[in-house]
Short mmCIF file of C-alpha atoms and ligand atoms in Angstrom, two decimals:
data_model
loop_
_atom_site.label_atom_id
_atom_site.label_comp_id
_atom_site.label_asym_id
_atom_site.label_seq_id
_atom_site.Cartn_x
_atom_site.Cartn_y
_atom_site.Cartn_z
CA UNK A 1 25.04 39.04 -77.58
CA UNK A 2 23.40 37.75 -80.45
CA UNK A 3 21.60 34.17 -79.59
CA UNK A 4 20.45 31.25 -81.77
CA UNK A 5 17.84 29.67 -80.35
CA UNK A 6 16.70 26.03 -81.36
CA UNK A 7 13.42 24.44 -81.52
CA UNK A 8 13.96 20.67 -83.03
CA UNK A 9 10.77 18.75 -83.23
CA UNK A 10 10.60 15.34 -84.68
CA UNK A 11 10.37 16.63 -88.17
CA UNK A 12 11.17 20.16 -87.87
CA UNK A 13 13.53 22.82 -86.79
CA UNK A 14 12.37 26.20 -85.62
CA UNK A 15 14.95 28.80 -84.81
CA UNK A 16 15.04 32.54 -84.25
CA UNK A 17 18.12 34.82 -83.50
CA UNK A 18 17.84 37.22 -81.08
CA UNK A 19 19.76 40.22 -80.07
CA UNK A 20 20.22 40.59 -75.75
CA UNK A 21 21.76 41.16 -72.90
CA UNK A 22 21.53 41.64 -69.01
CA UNK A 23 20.91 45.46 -70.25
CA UNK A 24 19.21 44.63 -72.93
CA UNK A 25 17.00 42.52 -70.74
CA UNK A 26 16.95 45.00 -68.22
CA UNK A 27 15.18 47.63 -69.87
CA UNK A 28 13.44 45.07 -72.38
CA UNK A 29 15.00 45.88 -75.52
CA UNK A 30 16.36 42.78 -76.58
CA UNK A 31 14.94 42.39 -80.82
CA UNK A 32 14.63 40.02 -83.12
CA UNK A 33 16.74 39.74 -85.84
CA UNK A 34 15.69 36.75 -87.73
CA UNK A 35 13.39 33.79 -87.88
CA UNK A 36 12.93 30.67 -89.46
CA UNK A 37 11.44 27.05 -89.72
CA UNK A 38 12.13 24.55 -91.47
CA UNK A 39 9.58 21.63 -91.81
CA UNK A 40 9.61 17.88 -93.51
CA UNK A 41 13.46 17.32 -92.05
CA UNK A 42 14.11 14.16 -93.97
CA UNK A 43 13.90 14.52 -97.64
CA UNK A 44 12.10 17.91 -99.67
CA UNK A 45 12.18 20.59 -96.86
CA UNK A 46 9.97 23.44 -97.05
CA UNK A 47 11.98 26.14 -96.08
CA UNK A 48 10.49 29.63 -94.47
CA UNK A 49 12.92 32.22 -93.57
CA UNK A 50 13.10 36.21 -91.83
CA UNK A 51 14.94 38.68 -91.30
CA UNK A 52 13.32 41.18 -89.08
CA UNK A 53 10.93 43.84 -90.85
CA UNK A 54 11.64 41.55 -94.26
CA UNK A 55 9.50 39.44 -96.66
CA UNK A 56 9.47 35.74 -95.66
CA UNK A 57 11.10 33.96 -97.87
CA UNK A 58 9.95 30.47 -98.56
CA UNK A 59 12.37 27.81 -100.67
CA UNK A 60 12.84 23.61 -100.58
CA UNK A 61 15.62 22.09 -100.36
CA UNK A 62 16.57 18.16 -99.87
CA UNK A 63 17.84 18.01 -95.87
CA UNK A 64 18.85 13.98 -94.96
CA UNK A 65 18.21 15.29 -91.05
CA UNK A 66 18.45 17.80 -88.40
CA UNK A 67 22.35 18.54 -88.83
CA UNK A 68 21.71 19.52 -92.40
CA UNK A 69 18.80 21.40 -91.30
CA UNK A 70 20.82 23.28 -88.92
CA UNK A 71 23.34 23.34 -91.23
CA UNK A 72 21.42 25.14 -94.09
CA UNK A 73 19.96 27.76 -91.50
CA UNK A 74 23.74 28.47 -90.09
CA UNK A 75 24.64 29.09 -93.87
CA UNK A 76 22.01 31.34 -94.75
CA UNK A 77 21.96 33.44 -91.07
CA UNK A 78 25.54 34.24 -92.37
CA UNK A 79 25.45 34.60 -95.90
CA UNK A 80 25.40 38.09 -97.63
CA UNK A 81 22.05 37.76 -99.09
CA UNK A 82 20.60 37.18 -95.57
CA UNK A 83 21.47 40.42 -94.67
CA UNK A 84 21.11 40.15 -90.90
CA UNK A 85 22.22 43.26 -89.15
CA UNK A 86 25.54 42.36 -87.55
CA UNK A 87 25.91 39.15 -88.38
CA UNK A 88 28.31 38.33 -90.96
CA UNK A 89 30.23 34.87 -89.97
CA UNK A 90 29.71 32.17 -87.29
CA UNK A 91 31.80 33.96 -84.92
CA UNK A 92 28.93 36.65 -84.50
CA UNK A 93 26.62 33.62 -82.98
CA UNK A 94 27.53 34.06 -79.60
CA UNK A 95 25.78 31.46 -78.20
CA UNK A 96 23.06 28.91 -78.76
CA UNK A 97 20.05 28.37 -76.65
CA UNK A 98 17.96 24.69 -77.17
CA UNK A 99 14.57 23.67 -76.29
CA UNK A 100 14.29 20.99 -74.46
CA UNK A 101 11.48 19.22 -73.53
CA UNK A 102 11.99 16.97 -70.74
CA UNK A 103 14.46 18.14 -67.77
CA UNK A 104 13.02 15.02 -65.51
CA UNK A 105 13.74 15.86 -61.73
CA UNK A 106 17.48 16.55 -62.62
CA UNK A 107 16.86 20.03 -64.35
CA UNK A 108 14.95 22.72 -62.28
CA UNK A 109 16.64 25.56 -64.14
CA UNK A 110 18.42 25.82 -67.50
CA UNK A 111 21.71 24.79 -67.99
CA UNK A 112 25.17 24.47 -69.86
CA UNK A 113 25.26 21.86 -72.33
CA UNK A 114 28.62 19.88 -71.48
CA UNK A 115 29.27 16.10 -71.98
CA UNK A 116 27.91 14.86 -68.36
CA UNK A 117 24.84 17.27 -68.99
CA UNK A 118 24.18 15.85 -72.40
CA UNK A 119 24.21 12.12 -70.81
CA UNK A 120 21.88 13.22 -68.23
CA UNK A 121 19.46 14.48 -71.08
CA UNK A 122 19.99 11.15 -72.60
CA UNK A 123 18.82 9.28 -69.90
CA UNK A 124 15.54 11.05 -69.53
CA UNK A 125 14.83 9.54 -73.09
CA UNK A 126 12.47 6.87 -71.87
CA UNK A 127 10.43 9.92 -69.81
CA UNK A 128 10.09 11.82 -72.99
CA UNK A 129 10.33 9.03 -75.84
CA UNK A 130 8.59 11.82 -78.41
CA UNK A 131 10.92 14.82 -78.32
CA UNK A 132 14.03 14.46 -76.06
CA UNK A 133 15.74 12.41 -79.16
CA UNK A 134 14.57 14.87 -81.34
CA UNK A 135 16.09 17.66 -79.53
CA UNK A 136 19.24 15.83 -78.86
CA UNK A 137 19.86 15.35 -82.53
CA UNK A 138 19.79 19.71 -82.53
CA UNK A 139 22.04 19.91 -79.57
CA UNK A 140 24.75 17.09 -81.10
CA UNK A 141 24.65 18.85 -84.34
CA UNK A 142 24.90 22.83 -83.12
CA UNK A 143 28.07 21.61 -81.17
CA UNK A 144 29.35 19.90 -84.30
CA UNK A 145 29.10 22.81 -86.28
CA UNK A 146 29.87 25.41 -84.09
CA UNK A 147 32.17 24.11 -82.33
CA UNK A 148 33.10 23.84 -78.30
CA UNK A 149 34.01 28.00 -78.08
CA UNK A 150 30.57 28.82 -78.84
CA UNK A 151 28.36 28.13 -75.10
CA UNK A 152 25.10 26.46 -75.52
CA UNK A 153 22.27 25.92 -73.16
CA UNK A 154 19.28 23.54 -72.36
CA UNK A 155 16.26 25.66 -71.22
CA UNK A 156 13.40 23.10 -69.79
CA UNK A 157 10.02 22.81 -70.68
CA UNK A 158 9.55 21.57 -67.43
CA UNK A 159 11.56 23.53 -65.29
CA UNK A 160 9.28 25.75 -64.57
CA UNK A 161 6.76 23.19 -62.96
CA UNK A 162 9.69 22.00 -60.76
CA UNK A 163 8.13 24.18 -57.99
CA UNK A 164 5.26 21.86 -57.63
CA UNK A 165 4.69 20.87 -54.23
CA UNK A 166 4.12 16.65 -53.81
CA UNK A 167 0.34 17.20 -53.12
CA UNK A 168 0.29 18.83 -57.08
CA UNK A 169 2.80 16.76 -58.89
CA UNK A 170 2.23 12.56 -57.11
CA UNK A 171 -0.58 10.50 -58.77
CA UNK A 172 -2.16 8.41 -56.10
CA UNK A 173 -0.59 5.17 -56.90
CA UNK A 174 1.76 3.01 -54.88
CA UNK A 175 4.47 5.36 -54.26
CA UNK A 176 7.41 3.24 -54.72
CA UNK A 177 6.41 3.62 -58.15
CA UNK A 178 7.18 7.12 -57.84
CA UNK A 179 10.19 5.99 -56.05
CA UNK A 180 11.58 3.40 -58.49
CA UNK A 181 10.55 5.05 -61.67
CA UNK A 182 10.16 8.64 -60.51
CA UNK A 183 6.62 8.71 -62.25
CA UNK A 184 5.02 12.04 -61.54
CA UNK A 185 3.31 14.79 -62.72
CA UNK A 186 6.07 16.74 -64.69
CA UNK A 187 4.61 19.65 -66.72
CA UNK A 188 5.45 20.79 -69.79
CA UNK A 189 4.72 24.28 -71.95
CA UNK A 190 6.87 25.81 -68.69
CA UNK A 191 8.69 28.49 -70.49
CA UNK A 192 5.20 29.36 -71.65
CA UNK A 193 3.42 29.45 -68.79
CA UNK A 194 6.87 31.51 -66.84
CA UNK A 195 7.06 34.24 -69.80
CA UNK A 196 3.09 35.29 -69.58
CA UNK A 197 3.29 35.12 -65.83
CA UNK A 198 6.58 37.76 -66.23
CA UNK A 199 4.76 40.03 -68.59
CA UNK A 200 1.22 39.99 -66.52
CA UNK A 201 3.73 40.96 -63.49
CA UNK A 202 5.51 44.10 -65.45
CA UNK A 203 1.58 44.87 -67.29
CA UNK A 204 0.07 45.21 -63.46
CA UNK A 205 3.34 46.44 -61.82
CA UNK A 206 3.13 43.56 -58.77
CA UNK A 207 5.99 41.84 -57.72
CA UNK A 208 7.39 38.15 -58.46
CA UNK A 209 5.85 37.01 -55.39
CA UNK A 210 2.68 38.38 -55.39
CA UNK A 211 1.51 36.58 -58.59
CA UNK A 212 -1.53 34.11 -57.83
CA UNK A 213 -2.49 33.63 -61.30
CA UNK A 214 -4.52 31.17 -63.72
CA UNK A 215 -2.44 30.55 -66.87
CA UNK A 216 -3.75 29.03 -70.03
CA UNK A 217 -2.01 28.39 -72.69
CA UNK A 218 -4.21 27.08 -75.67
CA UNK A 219 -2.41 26.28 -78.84
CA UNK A 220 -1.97 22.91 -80.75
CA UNK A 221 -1.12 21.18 -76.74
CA UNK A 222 -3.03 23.12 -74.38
CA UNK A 223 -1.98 23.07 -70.92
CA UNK A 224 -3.13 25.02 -67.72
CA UNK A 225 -0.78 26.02 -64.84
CA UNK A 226 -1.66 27.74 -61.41
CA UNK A 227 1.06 29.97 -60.32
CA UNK A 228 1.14 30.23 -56.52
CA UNK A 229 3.45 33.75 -55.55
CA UNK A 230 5.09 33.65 -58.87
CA UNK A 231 5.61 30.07 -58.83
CA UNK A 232 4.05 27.07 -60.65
CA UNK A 233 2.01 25.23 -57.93
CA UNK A 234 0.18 22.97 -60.72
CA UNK A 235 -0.15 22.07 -63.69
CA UNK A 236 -2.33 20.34 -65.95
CA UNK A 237 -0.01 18.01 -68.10
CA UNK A 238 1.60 15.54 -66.51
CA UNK A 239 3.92 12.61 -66.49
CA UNK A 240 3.58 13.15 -70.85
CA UNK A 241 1.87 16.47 -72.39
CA UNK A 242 -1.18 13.99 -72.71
CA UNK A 243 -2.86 15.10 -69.92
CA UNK A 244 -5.00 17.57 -68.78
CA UNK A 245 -6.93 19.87 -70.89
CA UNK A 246 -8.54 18.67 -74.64
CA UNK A 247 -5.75 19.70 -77.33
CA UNK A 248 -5.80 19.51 -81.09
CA UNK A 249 -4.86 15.90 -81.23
CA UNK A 250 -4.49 14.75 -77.70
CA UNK A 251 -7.37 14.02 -75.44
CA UNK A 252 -6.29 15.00 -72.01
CA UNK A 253 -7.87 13.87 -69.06
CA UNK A 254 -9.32 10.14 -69.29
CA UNK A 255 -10.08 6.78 -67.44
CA UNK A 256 -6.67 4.65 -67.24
CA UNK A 257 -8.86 1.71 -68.03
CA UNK A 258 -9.81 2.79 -71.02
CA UNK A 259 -6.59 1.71 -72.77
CA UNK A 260 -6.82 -2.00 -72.19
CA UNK A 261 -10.82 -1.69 -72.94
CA UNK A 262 -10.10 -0.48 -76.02
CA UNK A 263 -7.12 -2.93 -76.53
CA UNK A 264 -9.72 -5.82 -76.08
CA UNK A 265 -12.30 -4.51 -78.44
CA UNK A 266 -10.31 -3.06 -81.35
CA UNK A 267 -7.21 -5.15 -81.15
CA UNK A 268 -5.13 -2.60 -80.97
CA UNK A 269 -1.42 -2.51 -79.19
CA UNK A 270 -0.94 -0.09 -76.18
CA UNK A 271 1.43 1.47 -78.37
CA UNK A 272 -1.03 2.00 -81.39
CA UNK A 273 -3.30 3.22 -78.68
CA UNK A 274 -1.10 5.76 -77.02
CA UNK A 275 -0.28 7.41 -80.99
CA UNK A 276 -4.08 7.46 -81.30
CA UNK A 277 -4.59 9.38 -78.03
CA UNK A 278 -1.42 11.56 -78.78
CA UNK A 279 -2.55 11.91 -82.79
CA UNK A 280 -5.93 11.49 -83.55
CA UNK A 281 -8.08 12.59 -80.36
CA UNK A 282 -8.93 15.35 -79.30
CA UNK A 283 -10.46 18.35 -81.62
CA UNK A 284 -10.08 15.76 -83.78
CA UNK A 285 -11.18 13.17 -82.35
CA UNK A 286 -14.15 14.02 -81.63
CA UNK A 287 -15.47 16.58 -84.54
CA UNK A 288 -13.95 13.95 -86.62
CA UNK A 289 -12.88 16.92 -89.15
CA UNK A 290 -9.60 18.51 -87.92
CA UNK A 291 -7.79 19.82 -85.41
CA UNK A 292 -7.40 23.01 -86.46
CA UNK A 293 -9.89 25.91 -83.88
CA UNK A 294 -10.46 28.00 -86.77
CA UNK A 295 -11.95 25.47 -89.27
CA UNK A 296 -13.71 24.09 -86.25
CA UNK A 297 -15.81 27.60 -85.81
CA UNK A 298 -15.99 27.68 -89.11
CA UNK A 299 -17.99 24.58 -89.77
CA UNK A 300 -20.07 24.94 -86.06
CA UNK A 301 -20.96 28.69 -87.92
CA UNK A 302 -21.53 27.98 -91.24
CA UNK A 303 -22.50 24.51 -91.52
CA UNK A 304 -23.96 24.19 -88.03
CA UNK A 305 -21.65 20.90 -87.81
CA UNK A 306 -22.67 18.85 -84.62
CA UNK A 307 -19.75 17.42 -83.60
CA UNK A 308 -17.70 20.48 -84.29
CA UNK A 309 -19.97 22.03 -82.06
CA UNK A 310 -19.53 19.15 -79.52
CA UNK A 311 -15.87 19.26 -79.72
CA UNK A 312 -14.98 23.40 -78.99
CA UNK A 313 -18.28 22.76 -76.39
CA UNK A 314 -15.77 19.54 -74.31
CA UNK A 315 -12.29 21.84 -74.95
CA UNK A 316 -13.95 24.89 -73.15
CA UNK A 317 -15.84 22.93 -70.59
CA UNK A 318 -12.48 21.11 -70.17
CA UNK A 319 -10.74 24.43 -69.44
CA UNK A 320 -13.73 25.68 -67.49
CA UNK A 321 -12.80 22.79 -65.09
CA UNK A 322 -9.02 23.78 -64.73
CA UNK A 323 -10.31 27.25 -63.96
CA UNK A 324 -12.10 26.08 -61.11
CA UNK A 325 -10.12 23.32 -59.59
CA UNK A 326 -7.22 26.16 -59.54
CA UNK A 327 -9.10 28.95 -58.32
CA UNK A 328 -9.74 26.08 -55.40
CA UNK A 329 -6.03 25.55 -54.96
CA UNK A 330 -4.71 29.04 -55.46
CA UNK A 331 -7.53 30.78 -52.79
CA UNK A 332 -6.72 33.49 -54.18
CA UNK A 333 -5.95 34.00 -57.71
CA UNK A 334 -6.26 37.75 -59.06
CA UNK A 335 -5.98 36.98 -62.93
CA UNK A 336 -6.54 34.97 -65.92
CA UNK A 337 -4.50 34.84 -68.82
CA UNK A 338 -4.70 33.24 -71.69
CA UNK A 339 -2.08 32.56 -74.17
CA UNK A 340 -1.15 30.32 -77.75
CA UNK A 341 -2.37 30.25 -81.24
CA UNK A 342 -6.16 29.47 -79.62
CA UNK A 343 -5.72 31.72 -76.51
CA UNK A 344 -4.00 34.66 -78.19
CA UNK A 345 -6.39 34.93 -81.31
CA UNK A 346 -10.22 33.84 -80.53
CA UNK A 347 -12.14 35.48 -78.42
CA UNK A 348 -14.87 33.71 -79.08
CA UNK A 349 -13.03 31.13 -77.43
CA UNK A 350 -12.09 32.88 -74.63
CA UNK A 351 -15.62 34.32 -73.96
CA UNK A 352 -17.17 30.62 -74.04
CA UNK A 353 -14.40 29.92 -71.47
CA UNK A 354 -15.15 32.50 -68.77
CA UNK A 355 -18.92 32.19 -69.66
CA UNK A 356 -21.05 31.39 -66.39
CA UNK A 357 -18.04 32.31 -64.19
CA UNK A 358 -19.11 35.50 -62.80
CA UNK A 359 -20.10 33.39 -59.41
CA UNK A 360 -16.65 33.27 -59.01
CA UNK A 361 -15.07 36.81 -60.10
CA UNK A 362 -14.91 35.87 -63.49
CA UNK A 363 -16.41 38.26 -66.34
CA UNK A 364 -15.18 39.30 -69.68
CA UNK A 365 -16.03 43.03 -71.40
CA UNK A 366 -16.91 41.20 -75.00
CA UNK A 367 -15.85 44.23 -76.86
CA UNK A 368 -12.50 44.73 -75.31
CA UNK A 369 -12.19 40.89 -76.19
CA UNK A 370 -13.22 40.88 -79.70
CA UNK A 371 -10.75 43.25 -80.15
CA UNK A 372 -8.03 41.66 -78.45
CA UNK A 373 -6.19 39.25 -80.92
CA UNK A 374 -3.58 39.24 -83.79
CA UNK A 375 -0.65 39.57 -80.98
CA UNK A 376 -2.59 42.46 -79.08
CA UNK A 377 -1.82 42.01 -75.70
CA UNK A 378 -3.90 43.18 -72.07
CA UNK A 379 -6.78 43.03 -70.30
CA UNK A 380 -10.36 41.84 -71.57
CA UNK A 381 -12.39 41.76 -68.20
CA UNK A 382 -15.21 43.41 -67.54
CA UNK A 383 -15.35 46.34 -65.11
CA UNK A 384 -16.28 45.10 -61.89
CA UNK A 385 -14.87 42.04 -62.14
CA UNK A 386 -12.88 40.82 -59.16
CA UNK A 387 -10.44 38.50 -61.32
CA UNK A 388 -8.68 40.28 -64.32
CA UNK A 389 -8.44 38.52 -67.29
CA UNK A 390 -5.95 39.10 -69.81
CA UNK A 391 -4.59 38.02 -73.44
CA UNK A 392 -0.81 37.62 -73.44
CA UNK A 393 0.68 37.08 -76.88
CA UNK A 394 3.61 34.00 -75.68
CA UNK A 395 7.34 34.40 -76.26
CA UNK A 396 8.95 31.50 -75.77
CA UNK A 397 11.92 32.34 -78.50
CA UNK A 398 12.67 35.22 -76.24
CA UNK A 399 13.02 33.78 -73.24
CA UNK A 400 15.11 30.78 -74.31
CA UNK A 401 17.53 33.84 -74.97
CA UNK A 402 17.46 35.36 -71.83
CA UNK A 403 18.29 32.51 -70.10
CA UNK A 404 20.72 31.94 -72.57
CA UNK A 405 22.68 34.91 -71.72
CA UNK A 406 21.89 34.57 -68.24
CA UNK A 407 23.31 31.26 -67.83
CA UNK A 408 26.41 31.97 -69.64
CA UNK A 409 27.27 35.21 -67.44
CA UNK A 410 26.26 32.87 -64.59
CA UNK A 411 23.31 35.21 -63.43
CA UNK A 412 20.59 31.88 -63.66
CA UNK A 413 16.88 32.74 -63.00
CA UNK A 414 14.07 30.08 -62.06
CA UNK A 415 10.63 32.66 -62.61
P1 ADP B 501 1.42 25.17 -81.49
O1 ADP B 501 0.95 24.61 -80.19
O2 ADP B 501 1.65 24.15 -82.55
O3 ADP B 501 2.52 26.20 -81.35
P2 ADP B 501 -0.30 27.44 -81.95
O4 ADP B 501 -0.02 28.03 -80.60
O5 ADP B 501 0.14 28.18 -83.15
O6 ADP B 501 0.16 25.94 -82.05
O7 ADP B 501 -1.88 27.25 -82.03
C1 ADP B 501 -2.49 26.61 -83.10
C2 ADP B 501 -3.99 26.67 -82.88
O8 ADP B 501 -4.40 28.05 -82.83
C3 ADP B 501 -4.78 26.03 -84.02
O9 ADP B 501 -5.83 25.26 -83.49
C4 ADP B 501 -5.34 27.23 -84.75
O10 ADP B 501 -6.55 26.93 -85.37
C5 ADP B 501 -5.57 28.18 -83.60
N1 ADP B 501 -5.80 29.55 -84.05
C6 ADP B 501 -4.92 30.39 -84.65
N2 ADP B 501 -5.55 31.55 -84.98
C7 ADP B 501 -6.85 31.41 -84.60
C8 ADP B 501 -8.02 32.24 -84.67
N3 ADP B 501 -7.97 33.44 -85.21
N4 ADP B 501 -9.18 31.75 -84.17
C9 ADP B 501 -9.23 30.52 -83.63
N5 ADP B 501 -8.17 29.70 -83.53
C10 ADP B 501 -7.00 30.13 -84.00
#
């Protein structure tokens, strides 16, 4: 089956089309046949487009919103010059798979997008205010213009997380807060966090059950997720992505009373405060320079820039935390693996990480991880080490896919 898969952000649409099957899946040959996103939705798009093995091709083009966006990407996937191996009309999309951010309690697994489904969706808006509406708008408009004989599906980003036990995902407020307004610790990046923990299990040859892994996933949002027997037993964003671990623009962890602090000092609404925690913290925040990893070493190397020093010193100490408070929880985890734009590419950052961890199991061979990045993907520990540590390029494209397929021939999968 050949699968669209959808990625709307606020301003953006990512997509990819991807050949697979159960057999496909089976013997992990599913491939890629094209790729695409398509930024600034909402007046002069810049355009970047794939096929497989091809030059990316990069045009504008004036797109009012996400329909149009989607739109433009259905007309090129099937025009001549596009070239996509078999795919020559609409009717060779077999199905459609969508991102979704927020499944709330509702979703522990993905789903087929039908009316009730979509309404359900829709009224975990005010849990996901940022990217549910955003995702809707790709949903609404794929169904538009594919029309209802073409299945699509909702894969969670929190599904995975729905495994959390209450002692992981209640915050210790009144609980008929939980009760009334279901807020909890939700977790996001979960298709993330369930593809590495698939791959580490085929790399090492264990079984589902027998995974008791660390999982960090360090891109642009950075999250952390301990997976108990295959599982996701915790996680480090919670009710919103803003929790947890430092990210590019978002903080993570923090004093509640900090909010109303800073309301009363700066005079600043909650709601200005919340886009400054979500947009201008973090990296950012605190080098004051960007959010960007890369430009960050760059000026702590070359310009011996303080505070860009100060903020990569908080974002691994940050993770250094996680790493701990899960190997706590877990007992026994037997791996580390790190994953995203940050995790996948610097070892640098990776070996400031794990640095000082060999008390408990933790130590990286610095050669095997210098040489570990660019999409390489397996194991950087040291020998001797009692935890492995590994670098796991994420795919969350191609698993979006599988559970495409595998929700349409009603074969569903949770891990
Ligand atoms: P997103 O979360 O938006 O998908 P990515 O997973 O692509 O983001 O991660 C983006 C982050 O990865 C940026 O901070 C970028 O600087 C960082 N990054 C990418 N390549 C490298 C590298 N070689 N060294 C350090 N950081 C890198």
């Amino acid at each position: 089956m050949n699968i669209l898969v959808l990625n709307c952000g606020s301003s953006s649409v990512k997509f990819q089309i991807i050949e697979t099957d159960i057999p496909l899946i089976e013997k992990d040959k599913d491939r890629r046949l094209a790729g695409g996103l398509i930024e600034r939705v909402v007046g002069q798009a810049l355009i970047t487009l794939q096929v497989e093995g091809g030059a990316k091709i990069r045009e504008t083009a004036p797109l009012r919103d996400h329909r149009a966006a989607i739109d433009y990407i259905l007309k090129w996937i099937t025009s001549p010059e596009s070239k996509i191996s078999n795919i020559t009309t609409l009717s060779d999309i077999h199905a459609v798979g969508h991102r979704v951010v927020h499944g709330g309690e509702r979703f522990t697994m993905s789903v087929l997008l039908d009316g009730p489904v979509i309404e359900q969706i829709e009224d975990s808006i005010d849990l996901a205010p940022l990217h549910n509406p955003a995702n809707l708008k790709g949903i609404n408009a794929a169904r538009e213009l594919l029309g209802p004989a073409i299945p699509q599906v909702a894969v969670f980003d929190t599904a995975f997380h729905s495994t959390m036990p209450e002692t992981s995902y209640l915050y210790a407020i009144p609980y008929q807060l939980y009760r009334r307004h279901r807020i909890r610790r939700y977790g996001f990046h979960g298709t993330s966090h369930r593809y590495v923990a698939y791959r580490y299990r085929q790399l090492s040859h264990i079984k589902q059950e027998e995974t008791n892994i660390i999982t960090l996933h360090l891109g642009n949002g950075c999250s952390a997720c301990a997976i108990k027997n295959g599982f996701s037993y915790d996680t480090s964003m919670g009710f919103t992505p803003l929790e947890g671990l430092v990210m590019g623009t978002r903080g993570g962890d923090m004093d509640p009373s900090i909010i109303d602090f800073i309301r009363h000092k700066e005079g600043m609404s909650v709601r200005e405060i919340e886009t400054m925690l979500n947009k201008q913290s973090g990296l950012l925040g605190i080098s004051g320079l960007t959010n960007d990893m890369r430009e960050l070493l760059a000026e702590e190397q070359e310009k011996q820039d303080r505070r860009a020093k100060l903020a990569i010193d908080i974002f691994c100490n940050r993770a250094k935390k996680y790493i701990g408070a899960y190997m706590a929880e877990l007992g026994c985890a037997e791996a580390i693996v790190f994953t995203g734009g940050i995790g996948e590419n610097s070892a640098i950052i990776r070996e400031r990480i794990c640095e000082g961890l060999s008390c408990m199991g933790i130590s990286i061979d610095k050669k095997k991880n210098s040489e570990m990045i660019a999409g390489m993907e397996g194991e950087v520990s040291a020998e001797g080490s009692r935890l492995k540590v590994f670098v796991i390029p994420t795919n969350e494209e191609l698993l979006i896919a599988r559970d495409t397929v595998r929700t349409v021939k009603n074969v569903p999968r949770r891990w």
